Structure formats: C-alpha cells, structure tokens
XYZ file of C-alpha atoms in Angstrom:
594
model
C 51.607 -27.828 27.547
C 51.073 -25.660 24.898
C 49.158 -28.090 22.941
C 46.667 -28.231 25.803
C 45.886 -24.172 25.857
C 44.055 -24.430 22.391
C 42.334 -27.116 22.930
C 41.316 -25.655 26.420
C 40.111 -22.508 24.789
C 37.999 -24.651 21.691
C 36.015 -26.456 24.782
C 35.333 -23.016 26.032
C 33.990 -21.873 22.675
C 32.210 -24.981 22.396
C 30.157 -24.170 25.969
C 29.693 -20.694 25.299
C 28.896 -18.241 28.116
C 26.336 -20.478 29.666
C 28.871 -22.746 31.126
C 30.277 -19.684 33.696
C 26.804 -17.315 34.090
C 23.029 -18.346 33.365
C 21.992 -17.193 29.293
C 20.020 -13.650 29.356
C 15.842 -14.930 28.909
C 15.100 -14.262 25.511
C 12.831 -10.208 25.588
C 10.373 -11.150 22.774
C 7.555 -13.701 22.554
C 5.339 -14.968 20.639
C 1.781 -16.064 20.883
C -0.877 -17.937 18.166
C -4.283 -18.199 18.619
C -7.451 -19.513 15.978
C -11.002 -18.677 17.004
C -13.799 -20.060 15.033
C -17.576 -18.619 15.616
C -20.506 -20.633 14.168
C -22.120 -17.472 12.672
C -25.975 -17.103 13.114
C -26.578 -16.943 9.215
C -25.188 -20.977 9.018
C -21.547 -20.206 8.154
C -18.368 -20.507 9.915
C -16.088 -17.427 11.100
C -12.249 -18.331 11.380
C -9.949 -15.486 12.900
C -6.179 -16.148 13.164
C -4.235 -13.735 15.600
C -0.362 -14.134 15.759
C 1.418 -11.588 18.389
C 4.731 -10.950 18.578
C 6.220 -8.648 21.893
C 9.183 -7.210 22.098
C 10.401 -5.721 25.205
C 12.870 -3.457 23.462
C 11.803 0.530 22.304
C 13.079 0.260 18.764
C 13.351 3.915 19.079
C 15.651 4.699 21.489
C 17.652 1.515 21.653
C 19.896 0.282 18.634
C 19.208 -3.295 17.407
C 21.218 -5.422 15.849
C 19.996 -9.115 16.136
C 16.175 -9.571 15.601
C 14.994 -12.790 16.794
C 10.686 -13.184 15.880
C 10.188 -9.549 15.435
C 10.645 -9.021 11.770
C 13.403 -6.956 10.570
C 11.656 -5.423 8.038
C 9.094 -4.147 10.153
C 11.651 -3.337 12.914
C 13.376 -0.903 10.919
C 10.652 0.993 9.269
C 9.851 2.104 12.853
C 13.289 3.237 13.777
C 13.416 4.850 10.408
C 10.230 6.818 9.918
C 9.678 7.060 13.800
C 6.468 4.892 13.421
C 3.927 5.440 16.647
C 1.581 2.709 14.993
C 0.622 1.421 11.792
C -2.427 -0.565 10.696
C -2.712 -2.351 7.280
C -5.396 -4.283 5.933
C -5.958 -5.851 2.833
C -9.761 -7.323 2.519
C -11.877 -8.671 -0.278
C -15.628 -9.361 0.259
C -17.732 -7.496 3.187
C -18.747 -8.332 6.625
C -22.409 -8.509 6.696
C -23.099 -7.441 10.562
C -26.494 -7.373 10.254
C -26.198 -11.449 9.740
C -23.090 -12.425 10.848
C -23.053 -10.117 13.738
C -20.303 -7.760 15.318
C -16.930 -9.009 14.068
C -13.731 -8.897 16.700
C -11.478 -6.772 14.044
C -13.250 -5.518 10.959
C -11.880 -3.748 7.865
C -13.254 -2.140 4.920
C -13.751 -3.984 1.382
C -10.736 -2.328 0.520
C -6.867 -2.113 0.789
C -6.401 0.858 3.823
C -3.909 2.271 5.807
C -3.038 4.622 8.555
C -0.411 5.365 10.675
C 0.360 7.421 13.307
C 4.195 8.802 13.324
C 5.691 10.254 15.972
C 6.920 14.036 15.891
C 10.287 13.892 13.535
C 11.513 16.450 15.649
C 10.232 18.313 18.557
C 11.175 21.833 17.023
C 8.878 20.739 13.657
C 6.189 19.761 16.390
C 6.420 22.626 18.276
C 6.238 24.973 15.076
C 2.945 22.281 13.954
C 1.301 22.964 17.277
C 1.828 26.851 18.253
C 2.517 28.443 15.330
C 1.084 26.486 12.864
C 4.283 26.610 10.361
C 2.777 24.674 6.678
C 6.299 23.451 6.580
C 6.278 20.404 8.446
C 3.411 19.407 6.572
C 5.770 18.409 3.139
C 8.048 16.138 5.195
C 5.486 14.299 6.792
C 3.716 13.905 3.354
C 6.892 13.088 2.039
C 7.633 10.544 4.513
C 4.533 8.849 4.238
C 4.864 8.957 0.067
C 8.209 7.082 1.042
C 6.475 4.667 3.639
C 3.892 3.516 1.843
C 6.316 2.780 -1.589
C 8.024 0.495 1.241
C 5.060 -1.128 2.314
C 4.074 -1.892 -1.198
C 7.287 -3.663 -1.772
C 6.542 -5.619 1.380
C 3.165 -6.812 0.760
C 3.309 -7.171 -2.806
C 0.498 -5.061 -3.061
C -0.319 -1.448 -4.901
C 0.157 1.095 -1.947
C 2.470 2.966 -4.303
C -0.774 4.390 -5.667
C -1.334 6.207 -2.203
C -1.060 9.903 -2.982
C -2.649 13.350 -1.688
C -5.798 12.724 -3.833
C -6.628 9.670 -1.596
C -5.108 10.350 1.670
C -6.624 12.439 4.769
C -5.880 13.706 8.272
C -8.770 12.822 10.518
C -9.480 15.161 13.662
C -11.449 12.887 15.987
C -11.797 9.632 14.000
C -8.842 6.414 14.202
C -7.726 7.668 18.384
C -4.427 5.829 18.953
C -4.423 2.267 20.590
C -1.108 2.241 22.133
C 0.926 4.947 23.698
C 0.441 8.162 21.826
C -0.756 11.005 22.387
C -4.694 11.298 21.868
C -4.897 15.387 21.207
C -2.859 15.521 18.510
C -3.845 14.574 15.145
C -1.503 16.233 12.424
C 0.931 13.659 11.730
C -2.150 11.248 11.297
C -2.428 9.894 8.093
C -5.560 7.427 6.347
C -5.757 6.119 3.015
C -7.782 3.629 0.823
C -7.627 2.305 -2.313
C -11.439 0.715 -3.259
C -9.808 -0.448 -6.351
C -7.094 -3.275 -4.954
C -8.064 -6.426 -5.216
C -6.260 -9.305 -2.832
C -4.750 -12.081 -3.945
C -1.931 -14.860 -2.773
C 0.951 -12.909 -3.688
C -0.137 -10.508 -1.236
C -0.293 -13.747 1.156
C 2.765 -15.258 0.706
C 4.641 -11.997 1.833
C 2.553 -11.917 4.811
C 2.732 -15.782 6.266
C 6.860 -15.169 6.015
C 6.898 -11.997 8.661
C 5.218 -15.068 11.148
C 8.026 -16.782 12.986
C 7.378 -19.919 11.944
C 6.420 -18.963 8.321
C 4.050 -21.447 7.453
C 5.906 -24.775 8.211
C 4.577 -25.523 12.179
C 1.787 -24.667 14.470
C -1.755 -22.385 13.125
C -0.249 -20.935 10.117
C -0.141 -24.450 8.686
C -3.885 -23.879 7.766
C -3.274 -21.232 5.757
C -3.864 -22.820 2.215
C -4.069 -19.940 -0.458
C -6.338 -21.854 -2.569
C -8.546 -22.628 0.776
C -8.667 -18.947 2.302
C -9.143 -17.154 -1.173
C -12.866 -19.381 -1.708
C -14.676 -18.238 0.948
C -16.763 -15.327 1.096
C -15.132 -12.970 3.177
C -11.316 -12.956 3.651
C -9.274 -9.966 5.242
C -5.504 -10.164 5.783
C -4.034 -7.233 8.319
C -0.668 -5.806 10.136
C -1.082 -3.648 13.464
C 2.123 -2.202 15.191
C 1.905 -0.182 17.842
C 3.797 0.445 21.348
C 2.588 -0.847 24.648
C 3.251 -1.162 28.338
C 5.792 -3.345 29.630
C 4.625 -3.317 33.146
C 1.263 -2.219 35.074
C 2.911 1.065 36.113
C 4.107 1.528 32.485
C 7.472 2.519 33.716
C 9.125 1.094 30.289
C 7.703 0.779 26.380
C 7.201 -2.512 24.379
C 6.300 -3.128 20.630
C 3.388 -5.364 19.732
C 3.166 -6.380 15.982
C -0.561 -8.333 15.339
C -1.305 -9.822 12.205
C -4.669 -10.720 11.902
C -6.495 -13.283 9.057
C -10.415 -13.391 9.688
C -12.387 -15.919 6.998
C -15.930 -17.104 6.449
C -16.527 -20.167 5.088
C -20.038 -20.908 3.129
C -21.093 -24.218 5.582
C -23.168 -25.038 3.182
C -20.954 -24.827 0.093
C -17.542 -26.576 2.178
C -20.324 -29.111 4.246
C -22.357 -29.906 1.260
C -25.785 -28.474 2.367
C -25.215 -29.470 5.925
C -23.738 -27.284 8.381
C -21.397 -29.420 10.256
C -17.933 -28.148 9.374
C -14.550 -29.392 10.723
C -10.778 -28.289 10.090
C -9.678 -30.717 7.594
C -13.264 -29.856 5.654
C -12.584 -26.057 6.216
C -8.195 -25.563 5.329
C -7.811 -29.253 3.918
C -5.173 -29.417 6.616
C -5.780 -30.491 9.910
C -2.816 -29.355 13.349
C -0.203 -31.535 14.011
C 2.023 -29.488 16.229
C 2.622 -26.301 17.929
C 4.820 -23.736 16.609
C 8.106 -24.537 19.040
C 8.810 -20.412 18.886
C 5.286 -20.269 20.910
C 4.951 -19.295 23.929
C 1.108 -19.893 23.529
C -0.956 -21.493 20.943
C -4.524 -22.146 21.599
C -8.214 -23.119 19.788
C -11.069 -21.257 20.606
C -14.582 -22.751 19.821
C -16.860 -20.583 19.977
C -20.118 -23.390 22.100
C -22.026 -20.562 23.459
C -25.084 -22.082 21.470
C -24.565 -25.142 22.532
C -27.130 -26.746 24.907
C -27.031 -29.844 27.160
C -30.488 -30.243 27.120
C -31.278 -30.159 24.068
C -28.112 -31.536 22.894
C -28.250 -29.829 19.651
C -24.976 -29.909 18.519
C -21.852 -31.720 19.140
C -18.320 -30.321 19.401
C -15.371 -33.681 18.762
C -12.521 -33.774 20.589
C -14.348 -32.793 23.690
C -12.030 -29.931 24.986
C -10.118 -29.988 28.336
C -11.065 -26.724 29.847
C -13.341 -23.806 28.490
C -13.302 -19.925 28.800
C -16.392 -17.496 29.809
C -15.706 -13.861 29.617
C -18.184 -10.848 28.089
C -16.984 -10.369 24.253
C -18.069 -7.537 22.323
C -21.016 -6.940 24.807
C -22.346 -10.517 25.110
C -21.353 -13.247 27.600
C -19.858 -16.120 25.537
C -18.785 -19.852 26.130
C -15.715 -21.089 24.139
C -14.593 -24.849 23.933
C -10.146 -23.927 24.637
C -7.743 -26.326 23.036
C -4.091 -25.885 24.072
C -1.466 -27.266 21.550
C 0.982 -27.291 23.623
C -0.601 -29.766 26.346
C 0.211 -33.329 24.789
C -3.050 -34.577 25.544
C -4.587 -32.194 23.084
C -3.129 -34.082 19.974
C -3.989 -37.986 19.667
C -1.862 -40.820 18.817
C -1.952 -39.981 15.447
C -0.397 -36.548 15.916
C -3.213 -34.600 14.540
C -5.722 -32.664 15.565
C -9.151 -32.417 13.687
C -11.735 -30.201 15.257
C -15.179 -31.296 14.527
C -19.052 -29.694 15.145
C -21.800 -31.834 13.882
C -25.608 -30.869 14.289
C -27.480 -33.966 15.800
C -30.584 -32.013 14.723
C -31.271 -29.667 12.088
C -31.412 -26.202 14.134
C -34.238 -24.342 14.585
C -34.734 -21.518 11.396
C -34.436 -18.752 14.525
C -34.294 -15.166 13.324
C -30.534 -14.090 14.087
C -29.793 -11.740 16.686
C -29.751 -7.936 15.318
C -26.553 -6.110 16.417
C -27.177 -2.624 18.219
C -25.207 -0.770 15.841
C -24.995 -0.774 12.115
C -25.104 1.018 8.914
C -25.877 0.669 5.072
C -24.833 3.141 2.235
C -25.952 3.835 -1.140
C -25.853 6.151 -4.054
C -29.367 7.438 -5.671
C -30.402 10.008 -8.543
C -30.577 9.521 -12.131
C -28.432 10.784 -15.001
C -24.760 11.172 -15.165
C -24.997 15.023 -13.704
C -26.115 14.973 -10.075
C -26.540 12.298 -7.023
C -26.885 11.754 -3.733
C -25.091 9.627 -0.658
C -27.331 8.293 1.656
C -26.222 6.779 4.751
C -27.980 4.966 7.211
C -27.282 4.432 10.604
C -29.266 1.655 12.858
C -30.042 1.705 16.357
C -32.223 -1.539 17.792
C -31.392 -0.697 21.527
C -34.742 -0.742 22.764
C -34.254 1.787 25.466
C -30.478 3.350 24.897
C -28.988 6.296 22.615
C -25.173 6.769 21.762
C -22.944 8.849 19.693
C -21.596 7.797 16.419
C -18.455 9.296 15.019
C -19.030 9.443 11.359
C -16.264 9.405 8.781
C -16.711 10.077 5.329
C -14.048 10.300 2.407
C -15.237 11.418 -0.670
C -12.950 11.471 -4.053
C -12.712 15.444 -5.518
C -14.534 14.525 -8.538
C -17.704 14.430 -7.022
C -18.482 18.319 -5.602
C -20.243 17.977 -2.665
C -23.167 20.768 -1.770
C -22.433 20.977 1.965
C -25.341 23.102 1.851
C -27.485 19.706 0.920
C -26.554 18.331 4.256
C -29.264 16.892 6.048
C -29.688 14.346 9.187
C -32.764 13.201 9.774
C -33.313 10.809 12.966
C -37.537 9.682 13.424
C -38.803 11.987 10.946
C -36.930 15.111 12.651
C -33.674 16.563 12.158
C -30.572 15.382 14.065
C -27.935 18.575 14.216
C -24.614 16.877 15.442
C -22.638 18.070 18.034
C -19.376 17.960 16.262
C -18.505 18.637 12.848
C -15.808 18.716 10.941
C -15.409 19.584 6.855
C -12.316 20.038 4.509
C -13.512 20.725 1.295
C -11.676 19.030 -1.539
C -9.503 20.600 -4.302
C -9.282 19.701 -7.983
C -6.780 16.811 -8.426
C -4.855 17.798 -4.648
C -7.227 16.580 -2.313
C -10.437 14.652 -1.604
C -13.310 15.609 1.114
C -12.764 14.932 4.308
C -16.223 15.246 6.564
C -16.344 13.919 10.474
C -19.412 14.136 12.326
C -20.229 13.061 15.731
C -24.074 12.393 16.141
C -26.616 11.164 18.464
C -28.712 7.995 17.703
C -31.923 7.667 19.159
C -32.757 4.449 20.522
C -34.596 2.057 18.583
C -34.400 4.469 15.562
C -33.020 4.757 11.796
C -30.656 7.640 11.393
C -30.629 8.994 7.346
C -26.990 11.147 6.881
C -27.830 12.181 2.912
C -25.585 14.967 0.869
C -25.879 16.063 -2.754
C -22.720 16.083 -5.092
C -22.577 17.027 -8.673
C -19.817 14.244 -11.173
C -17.127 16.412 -12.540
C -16.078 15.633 -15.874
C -12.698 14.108 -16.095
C -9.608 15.063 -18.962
C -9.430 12.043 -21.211
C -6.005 10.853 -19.734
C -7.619 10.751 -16.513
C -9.588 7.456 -17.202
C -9.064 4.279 -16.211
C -8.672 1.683 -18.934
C -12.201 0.192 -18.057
C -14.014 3.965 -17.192
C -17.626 1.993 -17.593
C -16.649 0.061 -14.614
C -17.484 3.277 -12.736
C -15.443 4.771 -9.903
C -15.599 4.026 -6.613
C -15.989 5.693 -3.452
C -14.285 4.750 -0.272
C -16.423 3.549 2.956
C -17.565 5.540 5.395
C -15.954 4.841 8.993
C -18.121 4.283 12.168
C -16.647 4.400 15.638
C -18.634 3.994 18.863
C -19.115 3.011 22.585
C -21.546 0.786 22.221
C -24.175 -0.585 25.186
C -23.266 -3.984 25.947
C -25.883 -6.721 27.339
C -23.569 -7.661 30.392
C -21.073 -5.641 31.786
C -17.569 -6.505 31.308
C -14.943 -6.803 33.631
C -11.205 -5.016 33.487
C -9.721 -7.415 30.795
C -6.106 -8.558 31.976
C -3.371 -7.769 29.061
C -1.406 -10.685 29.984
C -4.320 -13.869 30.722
C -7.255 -12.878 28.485
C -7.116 -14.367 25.017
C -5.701 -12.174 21.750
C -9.596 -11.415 19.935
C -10.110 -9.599 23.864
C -7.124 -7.043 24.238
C -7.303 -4.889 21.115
C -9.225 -2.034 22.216
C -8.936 -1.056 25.315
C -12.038 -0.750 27.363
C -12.856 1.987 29.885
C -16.272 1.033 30.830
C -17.757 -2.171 30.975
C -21.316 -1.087 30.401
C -20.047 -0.438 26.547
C -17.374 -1.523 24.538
C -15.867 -0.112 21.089
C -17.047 -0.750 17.983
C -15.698 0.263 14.967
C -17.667 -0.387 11.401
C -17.524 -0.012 7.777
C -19.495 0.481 5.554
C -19.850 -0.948 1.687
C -17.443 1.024 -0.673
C -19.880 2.450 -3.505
C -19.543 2.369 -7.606
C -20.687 5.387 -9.403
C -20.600 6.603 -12.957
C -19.065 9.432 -13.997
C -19.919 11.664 -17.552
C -17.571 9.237 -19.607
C -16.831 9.756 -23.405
C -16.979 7.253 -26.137
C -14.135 6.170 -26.543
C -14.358 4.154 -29.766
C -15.353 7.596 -31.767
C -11.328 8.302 -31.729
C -10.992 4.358 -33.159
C -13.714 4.865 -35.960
C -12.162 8.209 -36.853
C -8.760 6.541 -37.261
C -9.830 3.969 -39.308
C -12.194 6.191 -41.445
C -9.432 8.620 -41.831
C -6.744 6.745 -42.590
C -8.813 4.449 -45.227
C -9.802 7.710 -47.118
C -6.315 9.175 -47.280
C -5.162 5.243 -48.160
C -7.399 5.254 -51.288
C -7.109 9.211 -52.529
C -3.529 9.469 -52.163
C -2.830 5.981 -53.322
C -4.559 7.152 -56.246
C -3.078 10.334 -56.960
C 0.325 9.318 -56.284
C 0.002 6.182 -58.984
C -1.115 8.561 -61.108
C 1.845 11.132 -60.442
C 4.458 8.696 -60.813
C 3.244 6.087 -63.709
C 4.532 6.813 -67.047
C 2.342 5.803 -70.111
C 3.739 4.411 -73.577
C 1.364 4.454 -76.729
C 1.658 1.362 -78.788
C 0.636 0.940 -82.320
C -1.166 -2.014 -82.733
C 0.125 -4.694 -85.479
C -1.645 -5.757 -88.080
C -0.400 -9.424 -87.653
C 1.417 -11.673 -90.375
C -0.213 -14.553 -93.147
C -1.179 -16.902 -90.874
C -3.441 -14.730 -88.950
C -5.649 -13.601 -92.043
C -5.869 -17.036 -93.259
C -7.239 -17.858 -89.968
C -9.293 -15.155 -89.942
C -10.958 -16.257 -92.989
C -11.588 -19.648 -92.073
C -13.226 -18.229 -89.520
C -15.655 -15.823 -90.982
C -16.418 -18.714 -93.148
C -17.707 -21.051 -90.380
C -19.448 -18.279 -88.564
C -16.439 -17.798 -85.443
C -15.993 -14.004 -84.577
C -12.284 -13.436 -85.678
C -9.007 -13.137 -84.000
C-alpha cells in the first residue's frame, strides 16, 4: 500500500492540472502576414508584418514566463516605463512619386523614437505646472541608457544617439496607442543618416519572431536575397492597445515590419513576371504552428478579365476588397493554414506572369509628396529647399513639416520663406528651437496649407561652421549628412473608407488609426542630404612629418657622427724592396706605378 501512493502521485504529475480543471487559454497570439504589390514602375513590393498580442499590461502586472512576446523587449518596457517605441533600420529610398504611397515608410536612415511614460507622477507634475529643468536629465539619461540597450539588441550603432542628434517634437510623431496626445516632453526622436544596414542587424531581428526563421513567412527571409534589392527597411513598433471595444483593460502589440522591392527586371530577366521562389529563392511549405493567422496577400487590383492581361498561379480561394491608403484595392488571399492552399508537394510557389506585355501607361501620381535638396556654391553659405507636391485637382490640406538640422550648419531663420503659386504661404503653426554649439541640433515644425494642384517651395539659408580637427570623420570629403525632413498628413482619399475592424481587417490596414474616411494618414520622408563642410587638408600634417623628420634625420645624423667619431693620423709607409723593383719595371713599360 505504500508502494502504490508514489506511484499514484507520479501519474498525477504525469497528467498535470488538465486532468482535474480545463488548462487557462494561452493570453498572447500571434499573427503573420506577406503582401506583395506589383508596383506601377515594373517592380515588385514585398511587406512582411508579424504581430504579436499580449493581453497582459507589462506595467502593472509582474511576469515571469514569456511565451511569443520576447523577453527582451518585455522587460525594457517594465524597466524604462516604455509607452511605445518605433525602430527602423532602412537602406535605399522609397520613390513615391513611382512606386506610389507605401503602407509603413521610413527614412533612408537608422531612426528612433519613443514615447515613455511619466517615471513618476510628482516629476510629471513638476514637467507640466512648474516647469522644473530637472526631470529633463533623467529622461535624457534614460533614453542614453535605452538606446545603448537597443544597440546591443539589434547589433546596430544606436550607441551613437546623443543630445547633438536627438529632439523633442511638439506636434509631429502623435502617439498610436494609448497615450496621451497633449503631452510631448518625454518624447524623444533620433537619426543617424550615417548607419548603414546589414545582416547582422537581421539576424538579431528574425530571432525576436516566434518561430525564428525555421517555419511559416519568415522562411523567406534569405539575407543574401533581401539585402539585393533596391529598397529594404527592417522595423520594431511597440505600443499599448485596447483589449476590448470599451477599452476597459490594456494590451501590448509588438509589430515588426520588413518591406522590399525587388528590380522585376533584374530578378525576372527583363520580363516582369516574378514569383516567390524567383524573388527569396525559397518558396512556403508550412505555416508557423505558433500562428494564429498566416495569410498571402496579392495585390490583383490591375488585373482585368477582359483583357486578361496578367495571370496570377495558384488561383486563390477567396479575395479581399477594402479602401487602402485612399484607393479601393483587390487582393488575391492565400491562407496557410487551410490545407488546400499547399499542393501535394507541400509547397507553395506564388506565380504572376504577363500574357501580354503591359501597356507603357504613365503611373498614377500620389496626392502628396515631397523632394529636398541643397543649392549654393562654395564651402561658406547654402540653402535647403524643400518641396512639397499637391496634384489634387480640386482639394487643399495641411502638412506638418519636420525638419532636423545638425548645429553645424547656422540657420538664418530670418531667410525663411514659403512660397505656394508664386505667393507666400505664412503657416499657421510654427515651431523653432534654435541649435547650440556641440549640445543640440535645430529643431523647426511647421504646419502649412497646400493649395490644390500646386508646388509648395519651404527654402532657408544656413552658413557651414568650421569644425576642430578632432571633430572629423575619418573620410570628412564624404561630406556630412543631414537628416530627412518628416511629413505627416490627412490626406483626401479617392473612396471613402469604412471604420476598419482591429480584429478582421488584415495587418498593412490597422496601423494608423483612421477618424475619417474621406482621408487617411500619411506620413513621408524625405531623401537625407550630403553636404560639404570647410574641411582642411589633411595630408599637409603627413608632408610636414615626413619633411621634418627627414631634415632632422640627415642634420643631426651628421652632426652627431661628427661629435662622436674620433680620427687617427697615419703616416704612410714607404713600402719594402719588392715594391720599388716593381715600381721600376713599371715605369719601364709605361704602367703608372704602385
């Protein structure tokens, strides 16, 4: 008998608790979706979402067991008392005026901002009312310690993030999830122009997914695939959301994002069919089994029964219609986890193939977007010119303009002039924080009206400061560069949208949230710029050296062999019998002598 109580209570550890009362559901999901756009200009958009929800508030609630939500990520929020964090890390730049409006853009750059929440209400109170500088340092310093965390996540150089590239927007970067909109002062935005993206800032990312890269979408991600294609932009958002339509309790939603354009013409040798396995060199095989969702989007909205231009293989199952980024569009759905979706061969190939070359159509012009360049001559004074486009025919909207300019170039506020049709353009908001020396750059933020159908020209004068020595970079000739300017807007859309639902629509439909459905937000960037600064030559110091230390090589060389050699006189001997007999000889035959 008392043999038989051990072996009772063994079976009972083998069951576990789910033999006596039903297993708690698990509180965090995960969903995977790939969307790929034919692009007007002939090549191929690919944009990976994976989202992982947790219904737990990491804040309030002490976690010990993390199940897809990544630990490291988890506890940087309860830590630093994160309210939302966005990183990207992007080489190349989205053309929108020929690939169009993308679903999540980010600068050519590495960039980040985050939005803490208050580290303690009497700091926030002081912050707010009586406008105490002392909270400031431990939200600097906090962010100083953040990003040295995130730069030992990513693999990437966030540790260069300092106050001489880091701002606190006003009205720019509103918050996405639940945070307060009015307050701004523990807001903080940074870029560094000068990272450059590579797969060791990859690899880091593909292991916070749940299923790494072993099963379902992320088995297309194939560094030496995603890194040759013109445009490739890697990114982490984190922010809180509701758990329920009333919003009664908080959830945490981490997104990262992978957008891609492939060359068609480069990866389809001058034809524009493309397919998966032409594309990643991988083709789907199975779902990941953490998913709760994983889907294919094809993007068919040019496609035509008619005319039967194009042909999309497997034909898809079902298809989805909704209004995306103010145009109605058609997309060709393929579930992986419906078994039917994968063939025999347990693989899944996604094919388009033109039956006809397509017609050499101009491609649609986006409402909304911008250009920016530097001008002027010499290595004194310059200019920044941007330009903002509006091809509504009929309709005008407000821009918010952001601008971050590095101290070394002095801007002449006075020089600021916005010129919409050939008049000026005052803006209804602005906002200026002059730089300081080394501290600080300039932070301008202006909120102004575009005419419809019109060309908007935003140009200031600045004046290149000239630099200590140690303050160059190894390649100074290179130039400097200048961080993007930052373009947010409601824009008109062609058809009105509907209220999107949080919960159906797809992933590329639910990041910002949408008020109105006779706009929708658009947020742009702008090309980061190169300029010149007054740069010494740096090989004078080299020549110098060399010239220097050759002269002092040969003068004291000399002098010292002269100090320190000793000289002996010798008497020279007349020589013995032999010699003169020699000697004589040869006189005698006409040989000078010995």
């Amino acid at each position: 008998m008392a043999a038989a109580v051990p072996l009772f209570l063994s079976v009972l550890l083998l069951l576990g608790p789910g033999s006596w009362s039903q297993a708690e559901s698990p509180r965090d999901s995960l969903r995977e979706e790939l969307v790929i756009t034919p692009l007007p200009s002939g090549d191929v958009a690919a944009t990976f979402q994976f989202r992982t929800r947790w219904d737990l508030d990491l804040q309030r609630e002490e976690v010990s067991h993390y199940r897809l939500f990544p630990k490291a990520l988890g506890q940087l929020i309860s830590k630093y008392s994160l309210r939302e964090l966005h990183l990207s890390l992007t080489q190349g730049f989205w053309r929108t005026r020929y690939w169009g409006t993308p679903f999540i853009q980010a600068p050519s750059v590495c960039h980040l901002y985050l939005r803490p929440k208050d580290w303690s209400n009497w700091e926030a109170l002081n912050r707010v009312l009586l406008k105490d500088p002392r909270t400031a340092p431990s939200v600097d310093k906090s962010w100083k310690e953040l990003s040295n965390v995130l730069s030992g996540i990513f693999c990437a150089s966030l540790n260069f993030i300092d106050s001489t590239n880091t701002v606190t927007p006003t009205a720019s970067f509103k918050p996405l999830g639940l945070a307060n909109g009015t307050d701004h002062s523990f807001l903080r935005y940074a870029v560094l122009p000068r990272e450059v993206v590579c797969t060791e800032n990859l690899t880091p990312w593909k292991k916070l997914l749940p299923c790494s890269s072993k099963a379902g979408l992320s088995v297309l991600l194939k560094a030496d695939r995603l890194f040759h294609t013109s445009y490739h932009s890697q990114a982490v958002h984190m922010r809180p959301v509701c758990r329920n339509a009333r919003c009664t309790s908080v959830s945490w939603e981490l997104r990262q994002t992978l957008s891609v354009v492939f060359d068609a013409f480069v990866t389809g040798q001058g034809k524009k069919d493309w397919s998966l396995f032409r594309m990643f060199s991988r083709t789907l095989t199975e779902p990941c089994p953490l998913a709760a969702e994983s889907r294919v989007y094809v993007d068919i909205t040019s496609y035509s029964q008619d005319n039967e231009t194009l042909e999309v293989y497997p034909l898809p199952l079902t298809t989805y219609q909704d209004v995306i980024l103010g145009t109605r569009r058609t997309y060709a759905v393929y579930d992986l986890l419906d078994s039917a979706v994968i063939n025999n061969s347990r693989s899944l190939n996604l094919q388009l193939k033109w039956k006809r070359p397509p017609e050499n159509e101009a491609p649609p012009v986006p409402f909304l977007h911008a250009q920016r360049y530097v001008s002027g001559y010499g290595l004194q004074n310059g200019e920044l010119s941007t330009l903002l486009y509006n091809t509504h025919p009929y309709r005008a909207f407000p821009v918010l303009l952001l601008d971050t300019v590095p101290w070394y170039l002095r801007l002449y506020v006075h020089t600021l002039t916005i010129t919409s049709k050939g008049k000026e353009n005052k803006p209804s908001y602005i906002h200026y924080q002059p730089a300081r020396d080394r501290l600080q750059p300039h932070l301008l933020e202006m909120l102004i009206q575009l005419p419809a159908n019109s060309v908007t020209k935003v140009s200031i004068h600045f004046e290149r400061a000239l630099l200590k020595w140690t303050e160059y970079t190894p390649d100074p000739n290179h130039g400097f560069y200048v961080s993007p300017s930052v373009l947010s807007a409601l824009v008109p859309s062609v058809v009105a949208a509907k209220p999107v639902d949080w919960d159906e629509s797809p992933l590329f439909n639910t990041l910002f949230p949408v008020s109105d459905g006779s706009s929708h937000f658009v947020r742009l960037y702008t090309e980061p710029l190169l300029v010149n600064l007054p740069t010494p030559d740096f090989s004078m110091p080299y020549n110098v050296i060399c010239l220097t230390c050759t002269v002092v090589a040969v003068c004291y060389g000399s002098f010292y062999n002269l100090l320190t050699r000793t000289f002996h006189i010798e008497e020279p001997r007349t020589g013995g019998l032999a010699k003169r007999l020699a000697n004589l000889i040869r006189r005698a035959r006409g040989v000078p002598p010995l």
